[in-house]
mmCIF file of C-alpha atoms and ligand atoms in Angstrom:
data_model
loop_
_atom_site.group_PDB
_atom_site.id
_atom_site.type_symbol
_atom_site.label_atom_id
_atom_site.label_comp_id
_atom_site.label_asym_id
_atom_site.label_seq_id
_atom_site.Cartn_x
_atom_site.Cartn_y
_atom_site.Cartn_z
ATOM 1 C CA MET A 775 9.479 -37.509 -3.213
ATOM 2 C CA SER A 776 7.448 -36.604 -0.733
ATOM 3 C CA ILE A 777 5.219 -33.784 -1.555
ATOM 4 C CA THR A 778 6.553 -31.146 0.604
ATOM 5 C CA GLU A 779 10.060 -31.570 -1.276
ATOM 6 C CA ARG A 780 7.431 -30.788 -4.622
ATOM 7 C CA VAL A 781 6.903 -27.151 -2.933
ATOM 8 C CA ALA A 782 9.458 -24.859 -5.233
ATOM 9 C CA ASP A 783 12.827 -24.105 -2.891
ATOM 10 C CA ARG A 784 11.441 -19.468 -3.248
ATOM 11 C CA MET A 785 8.603 -20.456 -1.717
ATOM 12 C CA GLY A 786 11.034 -20.837 1.351
ATOM 13 C CA LEU A 787 11.511 -17.394 1.537
ATOM 14 C CA ILE A 788 8.259 -16.080 1.286
ATOM 15 C CA GLU A 789 6.335 -15.345 5.069
ATOM 16 C CA GLU A 790 2.455 -15.931 4.407
ATOM 17 C CA SER A 791 0.923 -12.282 4.107
ATOM 18 C CA ALA A 792 0.556 -10.775 7.298
ATOM 19 C CA THR A 793 -2.448 -8.418 6.458
ATOM 20 C CA PHE A 794 -4.408 -11.804 4.901
ATOM 21 C CA ALA A 795 -3.231 -13.870 7.656
ATOM 22 C CA VAL A 796 -4.671 -11.424 10.879
ATOM 23 C CA ALA A 797 -8.085 -10.985 8.643
ATOM 24 C CA ASP A 798 -8.202 -15.154 8.345
ATOM 25 C CA GLN A 799 -7.972 -15.096 11.676
ATOM 26 C CA VAL A 800 -10.485 -12.491 13.149
ATOM 27 C CA LYS A 801 -13.035 -14.418 10.543
ATOM 28 C CA LYS A 802 -12.488 -17.813 12.298
ATOM 29 C CA LEU A 803 -12.396 -16.538 16.124
ATOM 30 C CA ARG A 804 -16.179 -14.994 14.384
ATOM 31 C CA ALA A 805 -17.010 -18.022 13.120
ATOM 32 C CA GLU A 806 -16.241 -19.965 16.431
ATOM 33 C CA GLY A 807 -18.444 -16.724 18.067
ATOM 34 C CA ARG A 808 -15.938 -14.868 19.401
ATOM 35 C CA GLU A 809 -16.542 -10.912 19.300
ATOM 36 C CA VAL A 810 -13.576 -8.986 17.803
ATOM 37 C CA TRP A 811 -12.846 -5.564 17.003
ATOM 38 C CA ASP A 812 -11.240 -5.611 13.441
ATOM 39 C CA LEU A 813 -8.376 -2.985 13.068
ATOM 40 C CA GLY A 814 -6.842 -5.141 10.804
ATOM 41 C CA GLY A 815 -6.778 -4.649 6.931
ATOM 42 C CA GLY A 816 -6.780 -1.812 4.987
ATOM 43 C CA ASP A 817 -9.794 -1.963 3.246
ATOM 44 C CA PRO A 818 -12.055 0.559 3.438
ATOM 45 C CA ASP A 819 -15.772 0.316 5.091
ATOM 46 C CA PHE A 820 -16.715 1.988 2.382
ATOM 47 C CA ALA A 821 -19.635 0.870 0.093
ATOM 48 C CA THR A 822 -17.669 1.708 -4.014
ATOM 49 C CA PRO A 823 -19.781 4.522 -5.373
ATOM 50 C CA ASP A 824 -23.176 3.873 -6.809
ATOM 51 C CA HIS A 825 -21.645 5.390 -10.419
ATOM 52 C CA VAL A 826 -18.924 3.351 -10.398
ATOM 53 C CA ASN A 827 -21.444 0.205 -9.363
ATOM 54 C CA GLY A 828 -23.703 1.558 -12.082
ATOM 55 C CA ALA A 829 -20.972 1.931 -14.859
ATOM 56 C CA ALA A 830 -19.475 -1.502 -14.242
ATOM 57 C CA ILE A 831 -23.286 -3.190 -14.320
ATOM 58 C CA GLU A 832 -24.526 -1.372 -17.157
ATOM 59 C CA SER A 833 -20.592 -2.513 -18.785
ATOM 60 C CA MET A 834 -21.748 -6.132 -18.636
ATOM 61 C CA GLU A 835 -25.877 -5.463 -19.574
ATOM 62 C CA GLN A 836 -24.040 -4.346 -23.031
ATOM 63 C CA GLY A 837 -21.776 -7.454 -23.568
ATOM 64 C CA ASN A 838 -18.571 -6.037 -22.461
ATOM 65 C CA THR A 839 -17.620 -9.632 -20.757
ATOM 66 C CA HIS A 840 -14.717 -10.826 -23.046
ATOM 67 C CA TYR A 841 -10.986 -10.337 -22.651
ATOM 68 C CA VAL A 842 -9.810 -6.716 -23.428
ATOM 69 C CA ALA A 843 -6.952 -4.878 -24.628
ATOM 70 C CA SER A 844 -4.018 -6.259 -22.894
ATOM 71 C CA ARG A 845 -2.951 -2.567 -21.827
ATOM 72 C CA GLY A 846 -6.365 -1.557 -20.983
ATOM 73 C CA LEU A 847 -9.229 0.012 -22.628
ATOM 74 C CA PRO A 848 -8.106 2.729 -24.404
ATOM 75 C CA GLU A 849 -10.229 5.022 -23.140
ATOM 76 C CA LEU A 850 -9.307 4.435 -19.518
ATOM 77 C CA ARG A 851 -5.278 4.775 -20.333
ATOM 78 C CA THR A 852 -6.092 8.382 -21.871
ATOM 79 C CA ALA A 853 -8.334 8.859 -18.717
ATOM 80 C CA ILE A 854 -5.224 7.613 -16.117
ATOM 81 C CA SER A 855 -3.436 10.074 -18.273
ATOM 82 C CA LYS A 856 -5.008 12.978 -17.915
ATOM 83 C CA LYS A 857 -5.387 12.292 -14.080
ATOM 84 C CA PHE A 858 -1.215 12.058 -13.939
ATOM 85 C CA GLU A 859 -0.736 15.791 -16.229
ATOM 86 C CA GLU A 860 -3.840 17.319 -13.237
ATOM 87 C CA ASP A 861 -3.495 15.197 -10.538
ATOM 88 C CA ASN A 862 0.713 14.827 -10.453
ATOM 89 C CA GLY A 863 2.523 16.699 -13.186
ATOM 90 C CA LEU A 864 3.354 13.647 -14.793
ATOM 91 C CA ASP A 865 3.218 12.983 -18.637
ATOM 92 C CA TYR A 866 2.710 9.714 -19.328
ATOM 93 C CA ASP A 867 1.216 8.714 -23.457
ATOM 94 C CA PRO A 868 -1.770 6.994 -22.892
ATOM 95 C CA LEU A 869 -1.259 4.180 -25.724
ATOM 96 C CA GLU A 870 2.242 3.317 -24.692
ATOM 97 C CA GLN A 871 3.686 4.523 -21.338
ATOM 98 C CA ILE A 872 0.396 2.644 -19.493
ATOM 99 C CA ILE A 873 -0.612 -0.966 -18.771
ATOM 100 C CA VAL A 874 -4.119 -1.325 -16.447
ATOM 101 C CA THR A 875 -3.491 -3.928 -14.780
ATOM 102 C CA PRO A 876 -5.312 -6.515 -12.148
ATOM 103 C CA SER A 877 -5.126 -4.795 -8.750
ATOM 104 C CA ALA A 878 -1.761 -2.630 -8.132
ATOM 105 C CA LYS A 879 -0.175 -5.403 -6.274
ATOM 106 C CA HIS A 880 0.123 -7.197 -10.019
ATOM 107 C CA ALA A 881 1.564 -4.196 -11.389
ATOM 108 C CA LEU A 882 4.009 -4.362 -9.005
ATOM 109 C CA PHE A 883 4.452 -7.645 -9.252
ATOM 110 C CA ILE A 884 4.815 -7.649 -12.901
ATOM 111 C CA ALA A 885 6.669 -4.405 -12.698
ATOM 112 C CA LEU A 886 9.634 -6.004 -10.653
ATOM 113 C CA LEU A 887 9.985 -9.020 -12.289
ATOM 114 C CA THR A 888 10.839 -7.347 -15.682
ATOM 115 C CA THR A 889 13.346 -5.012 -13.796
ATOM 116 C CA VAL A 890 15.218 -6.982 -11.598
ATOM 117 C CA ASN A 891 17.659 -9.309 -11.991
ATOM 118 C CA PRO A 892 18.317 -12.508 -9.619
ATOM 119 C CA GLY A 893 20.874 -10.963 -6.577
ATOM 120 C CA ASP A 894 19.545 -7.359 -7.413
ATOM 121 C CA GLU A 895 19.300 -5.565 -4.273
ATOM 122 C CA VAL A 896 16.160 -3.091 -3.807
ATOM 123 C CA LEU A 897 16.419 -0.731 -1.422
ATOM 124 C CA LEU A 898 12.894 -0.892 0.626
ATOM 125 C CA PRO A 899 13.121 2.097 3.303
ATOM 126 C CA SER A 900 10.783 0.343 6.117
ATOM 127 C CA PRO A 901 8.416 0.404 7.578
ATOM 128 C CA SER A 902 6.590 -0.942 4.408
ATOM 129 C CA TRP A 903 3.872 -3.072 2.806
ATOM 130 C CA VAL A 904 4.296 -6.380 3.564
ATOM 131 C CA SER A 905 3.857 -7.417 0.151
ATOM 132 C CA TYR A 906 7.035 -5.645 -1.591
ATOM 133 C CA GLU A 907 9.724 -7.824 0.836
ATOM 134 C CA ALA A 908 7.622 -10.959 -0.231
ATOM 135 C CA ILE A 909 7.112 -9.303 -4.452
ATOM 136 C CA ILE A 910 10.959 -8.394 -4.390
ATOM 137 C CA ARG A 911 11.735 -12.339 -3.232
ATOM 138 C CA PHE A 912 9.463 -13.939 -5.784
ATOM 139 C CA VAL A 913 11.339 -12.160 -8.692
ATOM 140 C CA GLY A 914 15.099 -13.271 -7.087
ATOM 141 C CA GLY A 915 15.919 -10.219 -5.692
ATOM 142 C CA VAL A 916 17.304 -9.108 -2.387
ATOM 143 C CA PRO A 917 15.088 -6.481 -0.423
ATOM 144 C CA ALA A 918 18.131 -4.772 1.100
ATOM 145 C CA PHE A 919 15.651 -2.843 4.097
ATOM 146 C CA VAL A 920 16.406 0.635 5.325
ATOM 147 C CA PRO A 921 15.255 1.133 8.558
ATOM 148 C CA LEU A 922 13.850 4.416 9.642
ATOM 149 C CA GLU A 923 13.859 6.204 13.460
ATOM 150 C CA SER A 924 10.523 5.474 14.749
ATOM 151 C CA GLU A 925 12.021 8.376 17.550
ATOM 152 C CA GLN A 926 12.982 10.335 14.644
ATOM 153 C CA GLY A 927 9.040 10.551 12.691
ATOM 154 C CA PHE A 928 10.326 7.310 10.607
ATOM 155 C CA VAL A 929 12.628 10.381 8.630
ATOM 156 C CA LEU A 930 13.878 8.999 4.343
ATOM 157 C CA THR A 931 17.737 10.717 4.247
ATOM 158 C CA ALA A 932 20.104 10.443 1.811
ATOM 159 C CA GLU A 933 22.580 9.526 4.033
ATOM 160 C CA ARG A 934 20.564 6.073 5.371
ATOM 161 C CA LEU A 935 19.841 5.655 1.628
ATOM 162 C CA ARG A 936 23.101 5.705 0.966
ATOM 163 C CA SER A 937 24.516 3.192 4.018
ATOM 164 C CA ALA A 938 22.669 0.896 2.436
ATOM 165 C CA LEU A 939 24.215 0.979 -1.383
ATOM 166 C CA THR A 940 26.146 -2.176 -2.200
ATOM 167 C CA PRO A 941 27.336 -3.063 -6.060
ATOM 168 C CA ARG A 942 24.139 -4.749 -6.220
ATOM 169 C CA THR A 943 21.614 -2.201 -6.006
ATOM 170 C CA ARG A 944 19.736 -1.894 -8.626
ATOM 171 C CA MET A 945 16.373 -0.063 -7.416
ATOM 172 C CA ILE A 946 15.130 1.936 -4.690
ATOM 173 C CA LEU A 947 10.858 0.600 -3.494
ATOM 174 C CA VAL A 948 8.928 4.417 -2.372
ATOM 175 C CA ASN A 949 5.424 4.288 -1.119
ATOM 176 C CA SER A 950 4.193 7.516 0.313
ATOM 177 C CA PRO A 951 1.698 8.021 2.112
ATOM 178 C CA ASN A 952 3.147 4.816 3.488
ATOM 179 C CA ASN A 953 1.563 2.038 4.304
ATOM 180 C CA PRO A 954 1.992 1.314 7.361
ATOM 181 C CA THR A 955 2.968 4.798 9.951
ATOM 182 C CA GLY A 956 1.199 6.929 7.055
ATOM 183 C CA ARG A 957 4.204 9.115 6.739
ATOM 184 C CA ALA A 958 3.752 11.090 3.563
ATOM 185 C CA LEU A 959 7.551 11.798 2.106
ATOM 186 C CA THR A 960 8.062 15.936 2.524
ATOM 187 C CA ARG A 961 9.554 17.757 -0.467
ATOM 188 C CA GLU A 962 13.153 17.201 1.142
ATOM 189 C CA GLU A 963 13.314 13.611 1.101
ATOM 190 C CA VAL A 964 12.358 13.236 -2.234
ATOM 191 C CA THR A 965 14.778 15.363 -3.447
ATOM 192 C CA ALA A 966 17.082 12.671 -1.298
ATOM 193 C CA VAL A 967 15.387 9.525 -2.559
ATOM 194 C CA ALA A 968 15.835 11.762 -6.671
ATOM 195 C CA GLU A 969 19.436 12.254 -5.671
ATOM 196 C CA VAL A 970 20.989 8.871 -4.130
ATOM 197 C CA ALA A 971 18.865 7.255 -7.324
ATOM 198 C CA GLU A 972 20.432 9.399 -9.596
ATOM 199 C CA GLU A 973 23.734 9.181 -7.732
ATOM 200 C CA ALA A 974 23.431 5.299 -8.354
ATOM 201 C CA ASP A 975 21.262 5.367 -11.023
ATOM 202 C CA LEU A 976 18.581 3.420 -9.778
ATOM 203 C CA LEU A 977 15.227 3.017 -10.743
ATOM 204 C CA ILE A 978 12.121 4.335 -8.788
ATOM 205 C CA ILE A 979 9.451 2.215 -8.507
ATOM 206 C CA SER A 980 7.046 4.423 -6.592
ATOM 207 C CA ASP A 981 3.924 3.181 -4.744
ATOM 208 C CA GLU A 982 1.399 6.425 -4.618
ATOM 209 C CA ILE A 983 -1.722 4.246 -4.300
ATOM 210 C CA TYR A 984 -2.726 6.396 -1.415
ATOM 211 C CA GLU A 985 -2.217 9.911 -2.630
ATOM 212 C CA LYS A 986 -5.650 10.640 -2.184
ATOM 213 C CA ILE A 987 -5.925 9.871 1.811
ATOM 214 C CA LEU A 988 -4.557 13.255 2.400
ATOM 215 C CA TYR A 989 -4.765 15.457 5.936
ATOM 216 C CA ASP A 990 -3.731 19.300 6.923
ATOM 217 C CA ASP A 991 -3.190 20.302 3.177
ATOM 218 C CA ARG A 992 -0.228 17.999 2.713
ATOM 219 C CA GLU A 993 0.815 17.639 -0.562
ATOM 220 C CA ALA A 994 1.474 14.538 -2.435
ATOM 221 C CA ILE A 995 4.654 14.731 -4.885
ATOM 222 C CA SER A 996 5.312 12.564 -7.281
ATOM 223 C CA LEU A 997 9.096 11.332 -7.793
ATOM 224 C CA GLY A 998 8.174 11.606 -11.414
ATOM 225 C CA THR A 999 7.999 14.688 -11.052
ATOM 226 C CA MET A 1000 11.920 14.858 -10.168
ATOM 227 C CA PRO A 1001 14.724 16.464 -12.505
ATOM 228 C CA GLY A 1002 15.866 13.826 -14.291
ATOM 229 C CA CYS A 1003 13.428 10.969 -12.511
ATOM 230 C CA LEU A 1004 10.875 10.358 -14.582
ATOM 231 C CA GLU A 1005 13.147 8.052 -17.031
ATOM 232 C CA ARG A 1006 14.046 6.296 -14.390
ATOM 233 C CA THR A 1007 10.495 5.916 -11.996
ATOM 234 C CA LEU A 1008 8.085 3.374 -12.769
ATOM 235 C CA THR A 1009 4.962 4.797 -11.414
ATOM 236 C CA ILE A 1010 2.100 2.246 -9.633
ATOM 237 C CA ASN A 1011 -1.464 3.317 -8.755
ATOM 238 C CA GLY A 1012 -4.957 1.521 -8.690
ATOM 239 C CA PHE A 1013 -8.646 2.249 -7.375
ATOM 240 C CA SER A 1014 -8.502 -0.058 -4.313
ATOM 241 C CA LYS A 1015 -8.359 3.188 -1.207
ATOM 242 C CA ALA A 1016 -8.983 6.265 -3.373
ATOM 243 C CA TYR A 1017 -12.717 4.944 -4.305
ATOM 244 C CA ALA A 1018 -13.209 1.933 -2.091
ATOM 245 C CA MET A 1019 -12.807 -1.050 -4.845
ATOM 246 C CA THR A 1020 -10.544 -3.744 -3.094
ATOM 247 C CA GLY A 1021 -12.939 -6.619 -4.774
ATOM 248 C CA TRP A 1022 -12.917 -5.055 -7.952
ATOM 249 C CA ARG A 1023 -8.847 -5.153 -8.205
ATOM 250 C CA LEU A 1024 -7.422 -2.617 -10.896
ATOM 251 C CA GLY A 1025 -4.762 -0.831 -10.921
ATOM 252 C CA TYR A 1026 -1.913 0.099 -13.293
ATOM 253 C CA VAL A 1027 1.365 1.103 -14.080
ATOM 254 C CA ALA A 1028 3.064 3.587 -15.969
ATOM 255 C CA GLY A 1029 6.666 3.889 -17.217
ATOM 256 C CA PRO A 1030 9.303 4.982 -19.778
ATOM 257 C CA GLN A 1031 8.178 3.571 -22.622
ATOM 258 C CA GLU A 1032 10.659 0.846 -23.469
ATOM 259 C CA ILE A 1033 10.267 -0.589 -19.634
ATOM 260 C CA ILE A 1034 6.185 -0.524 -20.287
ATOM 261 C CA ALA A 1035 6.882 -2.822 -23.786
ATOM 262 C CA GLU A 1036 8.479 -5.302 -21.793
ATOM 263 C CA VAL A 1037 5.865 -5.285 -18.759
ATOM 264 C CA LEU A 1038 3.234 -5.501 -21.233
ATOM 265 C CA LYS A 1039 4.300 -9.282 -21.838
ATOM 266 C CA ALA A 1040 4.654 -9.792 -17.884
ATOM 267 C CA GLN A 1041 0.916 -8.969 -18.616
ATOM 268 C CA GLN A 1042 0.349 -10.932 -21.382
ATOM 269 C CA HIS A 1043 1.228 -14.624 -20.139
ATOM 270 C CA THR A 1044 0.181 -14.224 -15.921
ATOM 271 C CA VAL A 1045 -3.531 -12.600 -16.602
ATOM 272 C CA GLY A 1046 -3.873 -11.095 -20.521
ATOM 273 C CA CYS A 1047 -5.783 -8.219 -19.391
ATOM 274 C CA ALA A 1048 -7.585 -6.652 -16.310
ATOM 275 C CA GLY A 1049 -11.370 -7.054 -15.917
ATOM 276 C CA SER A 1050 -13.948 -6.165 -19.201
ATOM 277 C CA PHE A 1051 -16.250 -4.129 -17.059
ATOM 278 C CA VAL A 1052 -14.533 -3.829 -13.848
ATOM 279 C CA GLN A 1053 -12.613 -1.593 -16.258
ATOM 280 C CA ALA A 1054 -15.816 0.592 -16.826
ATOM 281 C CA GLY A 1055 -16.043 0.406 -13.146
ATOM 282 C CA GLY A 1056 -12.632 2.239 -13.244
ATOM 283 C CA LEU A 1057 -13.447 5.116 -15.984
ATOM 284 C CA ALA A 1058 -16.207 6.124 -14.299
ATOM 285 C CA ALA A 1059 -14.513 7.148 -11.192
ATOM 286 C CA LEU A 1060 -11.847 8.387 -12.333
ATOM 287 C CA THR A 1061 -14.255 10.814 -14.621
ATOM 288 C CA GLY A 1062 -17.138 11.120 -12.233
ATOM 289 C CA SER A 1063 -17.501 13.192 -9.241
ATOM 290 C CA GLN A 1064 -14.513 12.976 -7.143
ATOM 291 C CA ASP A 1065 -17.097 14.089 -4.245
ATOM 292 C CA CYS A 1066 -17.438 10.376 -3.142
ATOM 293 C CA VAL A 1067 -13.400 11.089 -2.415
ATOM 294 C CA ALA A 1068 -13.214 14.240 -0.513
ATOM 295 C CA GLU A 1069 -16.647 12.610 1.914
ATOM 296 C CA MET A 1070 -14.379 9.511 2.485
ATOM 297 C CA VAL A 1071 -11.187 11.680 2.573
ATOM 298 C CA ALA A 1072 -13.060 13.912 5.772
ATOM 299 C CA GLU A 1073 -14.797 11.376 7.714
ATOM 300 C CA TYR A 1074 -11.095 8.941 7.247
ATOM 301 C CA ALA A 1075 -9.480 12.717 8.776
ATOM 302 C CA THR A 1076 -12.166 12.644 11.721
ATOM 303 C CA ARG A 1077 -11.354 8.715 12.344
ATOM 304 C CA ARG A 1078 -7.365 9.467 12.617
ATOM 305 C CA ASN A 1079 -8.002 12.317 15.558
ATOM 306 C CA PHE A 1080 -10.200 10.211 17.407
ATOM 307 C CA ILE A 1081 -8.124 7.091 17.436
ATOM 308 C CA ALA A 1082 -4.791 8.623 17.409
ATOM 309 C CA GLU A 1083 -5.651 11.069 20.897
ATOM 310 C CA ALA A 1084 -7.230 8.017 22.513
ATOM 311 C CA LEU A 1085 -4.243 5.448 21.864
ATOM 312 C CA ASP A 1086 -1.352 8.016 22.945
ATOM 313 C CA GLU A 1087 -3.226 8.600 26.517
ATOM 314 C CA LEU A 1088 -3.131 4.724 27.265
ATOM 315 C CA PRO A 1089 0.085 4.898 29.088
ATOM 316 C CA GLY A 1090 2.951 3.021 27.650
ATOM 317 C CA VAL A 1091 1.677 4.139 23.554
ATOM 318 C CA ARG A 1092 2.919 6.357 22.133
ATOM 319 C CA CYS A 1093 0.787 7.167 18.515
ATOM 320 C CA PRO A 1094 1.794 10.287 16.423
ATOM 321 C CA LYS A 1095 -0.953 11.471 13.987
ATOM 322 C CA PRO A 1096 -0.304 10.171 10.528
ATOM 323 C CA ASP A 1097 -0.128 12.537 7.738
ATOM 324 C CA GLY A 1098 -2.057 10.111 5.131
ATOM 325 C CA ALA A 1099 -3.433 6.685 4.317
ATOM 326 C CA PHE A 1100 -5.836 5.130 6.831
ATOM 327 C CA TYR A 1101 -3.762 3.472 9.125
ATOM 328 C CA VAL A 1102 -1.849 4.431 12.722
ATOM 329 C CA PHE A 1103 1.754 3.356 14.003
ATOM 330 C CA PRO A 1104 1.636 3.303 17.524
ATOM 331 C CA GLN A 1105 4.616 2.041 19.195
ATOM 332 C CA VAL A 1106 4.147 -0.296 22.185
ATOM 333 C CA GLU A 1107 6.480 0.014 25.644
ATOM 334 C CA ALA A 1108 8.449 -2.922 25.178
ATOM 335 C CA SER A 1109 8.417 -3.602 28.578
ATOM 336 C CA MET A 1110 4.507 -3.916 29.174
ATOM 337 C CA PHE A 1111 4.229 -6.908 27.056
ATOM 338 C CA GLY A 1112 7.189 -7.612 25.137
ATOM 339 C CA ASP A 1113 7.628 -7.671 21.888
ATOM 340 C CA ASP A 1114 4.610 -7.159 19.844
ATOM 341 C CA THR A 1115 3.669 -10.018 18.481
ATOM 342 C CA ALA A 1116 3.731 -10.943 21.445
ATOM 343 C CA PHE A 1117 1.480 -8.200 22.411
ATOM 344 C CA THR A 1118 -0.569 -8.151 18.664
ATOM 345 C CA ASN A 1119 -1.697 -12.038 20.349
ATOM 346 C CA TRP A 1120 -2.552 -10.919 24.169
ATOM 347 C CA LEU A 1121 -4.681 -8.190 22.972
ATOM 348 C CA LEU A 1122 -6.321 -10.857 20.306
ATOM 349 C CA GLU A 1123 -6.721 -12.832 23.134
ATOM 350 C CA SER A 1124 -7.888 -9.972 26.073
ATOM 351 C CA ALA A 1125 -9.473 -8.023 24.488
ATOM 352 C CA GLY A 1126 -10.707 -8.933 21.026
ATOM 353 C CA VAL A 1127 -8.714 -6.664 19.119
ATOM 354 C CA ALA A 1128 -7.103 -7.098 16.061
ATOM 355 C CA VAL A 1129 -3.952 -5.525 14.389
ATOM 356 C CA THR A 1130 -0.953 -6.343 12.503
ATOM 357 C CA PRO A 1131 2.013 -6.970 14.358
ATOM 358 C CA GLY A 1132 4.791 -3.620 13.153
ATOM 359 C CA CYS A 1133 7.862 -6.733 12.936
ATOM 360 C CA ALA A 1134 5.606 -7.862 10.333
ATOM 361 C CA PHE A 1135 6.690 -4.549 8.155
ATOM 362 C CA GLY A 1136 10.435 -5.431 8.426
ATOM 363 C CA PRO A 1137 13.443 -4.077 10.571
ATOM 364 C CA GLY A 1138 11.918 -0.492 10.996
ATOM 365 C CA GLY A 1139 8.020 -1.504 12.464
ATOM 366 C CA ALA A 1140 9.714 -3.679 15.249
ATOM 367 C CA GLY A 1141 7.971 -2.285 18.252
ATOM 368 C CA HIS A 1142 4.414 -1.071 16.878
ATOM 369 C CA VAL A 1143 1.335 -2.514 15.695
ATOM 370 C CA ARG A 1144 -0.560 -1.026 12.445
ATOM 371 C CA MET A 1145 -4.468 -0.649 13.592
ATOM 372 C CA SER A 1146 -6.657 -0.140 10.259
ATOM 373 C CA PHE A 1147 -9.390 2.836 10.799
ATOM 374 C CA ALA A 1148 -10.904 2.083 7.554
ATOM 375 C CA ASN A 1149 -13.623 1.207 10.028
ATOM 376 C CA SER A 1150 -16.772 3.290 11.146
ATOM 377 C CA GLN A 1151 -16.386 5.670 14.349
ATOM 378 C CA THR A 1152 -18.537 2.864 16.076
ATOM 379 C CA ILE A 1153 -15.936 0.454 15.737
ATOM 380 C CA LEU A 1154 -13.145 2.109 16.639
ATOM 381 C CA GLU A 1155 -15.019 3.598 19.889
ATOM 382 C CA GLY A 1156 -15.644 -0.744 20.794
ATOM 383 C CA ALA A 1157 -12.075 -1.417 19.819
ATOM 384 C CA LEU A 1158 -10.931 1.586 22.309
ATOM 385 C CA GLU A 1159 -13.327 0.470 24.768
ATOM 386 C CA ALA A 1160 -12.009 -3.073 24.964
ATOM 387 C CA MET A 1161 -8.186 -1.749 25.277
ATOM 388 C CA ARG A 1162 -9.068 -0.169 28.406
ATOM 389 C CA ARG A 1163 -10.966 -2.693 30.384
ATOM 390 C CA VAL A 1164 -7.849 -4.222 29.661
ATOM 391 C CA TRP A 1165 -5.098 -2.068 29.933
ATOM 392 C CA PRO A 1166 -2.859 -2.176 32.579
ATOM 393 C CA SER A 1167 -2.221 0.819 34.662
ATOM 394 C CA SER A 1168 0.998 2.536 35.456
HETATM 395 N N1 PMP B 1124 0.526 -0.493 -2.244
HETATM 396 C C1 PMP B 1124 -0.214 -0.423 -1.263
HETATM 397 C C2 PMP B 1124 0.804 0.251 -0.113
HETATM 398 C C3 PMP B 1124 -0.968 -0.878 -0.499
HETATM 399 O O1 PMP B 1124 -1.326 -1.242 0.953
HETATM 400 C C4 PMP B 1124 -1.458 -1.369 -0.931
HETATM 401 C C5 PMP B 1124 -2.837 -2.962 -0.463
HETATM 402 N N2 PMP B 1124 -3.541 -3.900 -1.112
HETATM 403 C C6 PMP B 1124 -1.293 -1.892 -2.795
HETATM 404 C C7 PMP B 1124 -0.450 -1.552 -3.063
HETATM 405 C C8 PMP B 1124 -2.043 -2.621 -3.226
HETATM 406 O O2 PMP B 1124 -3.293 -2.737 -3.608
HETATM 407 P P1 PMP B 1124 -4.340 -3.707 -4.725
HETATM 408 O O3 PMP B 1124 -3.647 -4.821 -4.804
HETATM 409 O O4 PMP B 1124 -5.896 -3.544 -3.950
HETATM 410 O O5 PMP B 1124 -4.696 -2.720 -5.188
HETATM 411 N N1 LIG B 1125 -3.234 -2.932 1.842
HETATM 412 C C1 LIG B 1125 -4.168 -3.966 2.948
HETATM 413 C C2 LIG B 1125 -3.354 -3.725 3.958
HETATM 414 O O1 LIG B 1125 -2.353 -3.884 4.357
HETATM 415 C C3 LIG B 1125 -4.320 -4.573 2.187
HETATM 416 C C4 LIG B 1125 -3.955 -6.300 2.250
HETATM 417 C C5 LIG B 1125 -3.166 -6.689 1.511
HETATM 418 O O2 LIG B 1125 -3.517 -6.534 0.186
HETATM 419 O O3 LIG B 1125 -1.566 -6.404 2.206
HETATM 420 O O4 LIG B 1125 -3.584 -4.767 4.947
#
């Protein structure tokens, strides 16, 4: 048997993560001495707040460096339950309905591992984050993309969802605010998701990881609050984005007790539990002052206006302002550069600006690129200046 034949067939269905591929490429170019303006990854440039770091260090110094409960520290689950109640209007029992996971990505992974049977179709409005498709395929499911129209502002309708339904459809995965578009679902859209889920008896996975990063007084609506939805929804969230804690790997999943009991088996047999002192940091993040979140969001809002307006002024680019998250998702005229992958390559080669091609986010992302403004104003200005220098005048 050749070495490559030793790789399981399922890996042939999975692409490398486009977001991590861009990050790795940036590191490689920098090591070669190239100057790169990195608008690739969705990683806050802010430091994790001091009180969060302090709580984890203190916990470690107190000897909390061992396994903890597989569901997560009881006091953290209580804080998460309180957060759900106060921020989202969701009632989740900390004892039976919440599992703390090492990252929201792992929460998604074990949630889908627990609920998708081989061949089950998962409705995936697109554009959507790169790892959803991969996770669905890992667990034997089939992503059923629901491409949304850029010209219509990527609006999600019941008709669009219905047109993708088949007898194998088992679930719908939604993410609001959305990575990469920055769109936050309106009440009409959330209602549409709830209606179709009810009609077709679907489970809903609601990834709410960007809920705190919203602009212009937009509100985050949790799918689980819609009539009849709590019993059919798994809510995913985490600490990476709101508290600038990407390296901590801390997230959580909440849902009906019967499903969470099964998800727990997947947690126990994969990672056991989330990091002990890491959870102490998470507890400090949730129970401490939320001013740090407000300060970061205010800074993101300023950057959003700057980058969206500057991009929109470039010939051939249309860049609406996102409602939330820290990405802009401009559409670039195909006639200027070919497809979005060609444009991404050209931009890196000629301007040294790293972005993620829109096609990485599914069929709805073609013709766009994602640029992250979880980067300092100086970097954003440098990137824009480098783009203007090489941009063809039309
Ligand atoms: N969901 C979305 C939409 C994301 O953009 C990310 C960012 N990586 C995650 C989940 C996972 O976050 P983490 O694994 O860092 O908790
Ligand atoms: N969510 C971020 C992004 O989309 C981090 C990288 C990842 O996990 O994909 O860039």
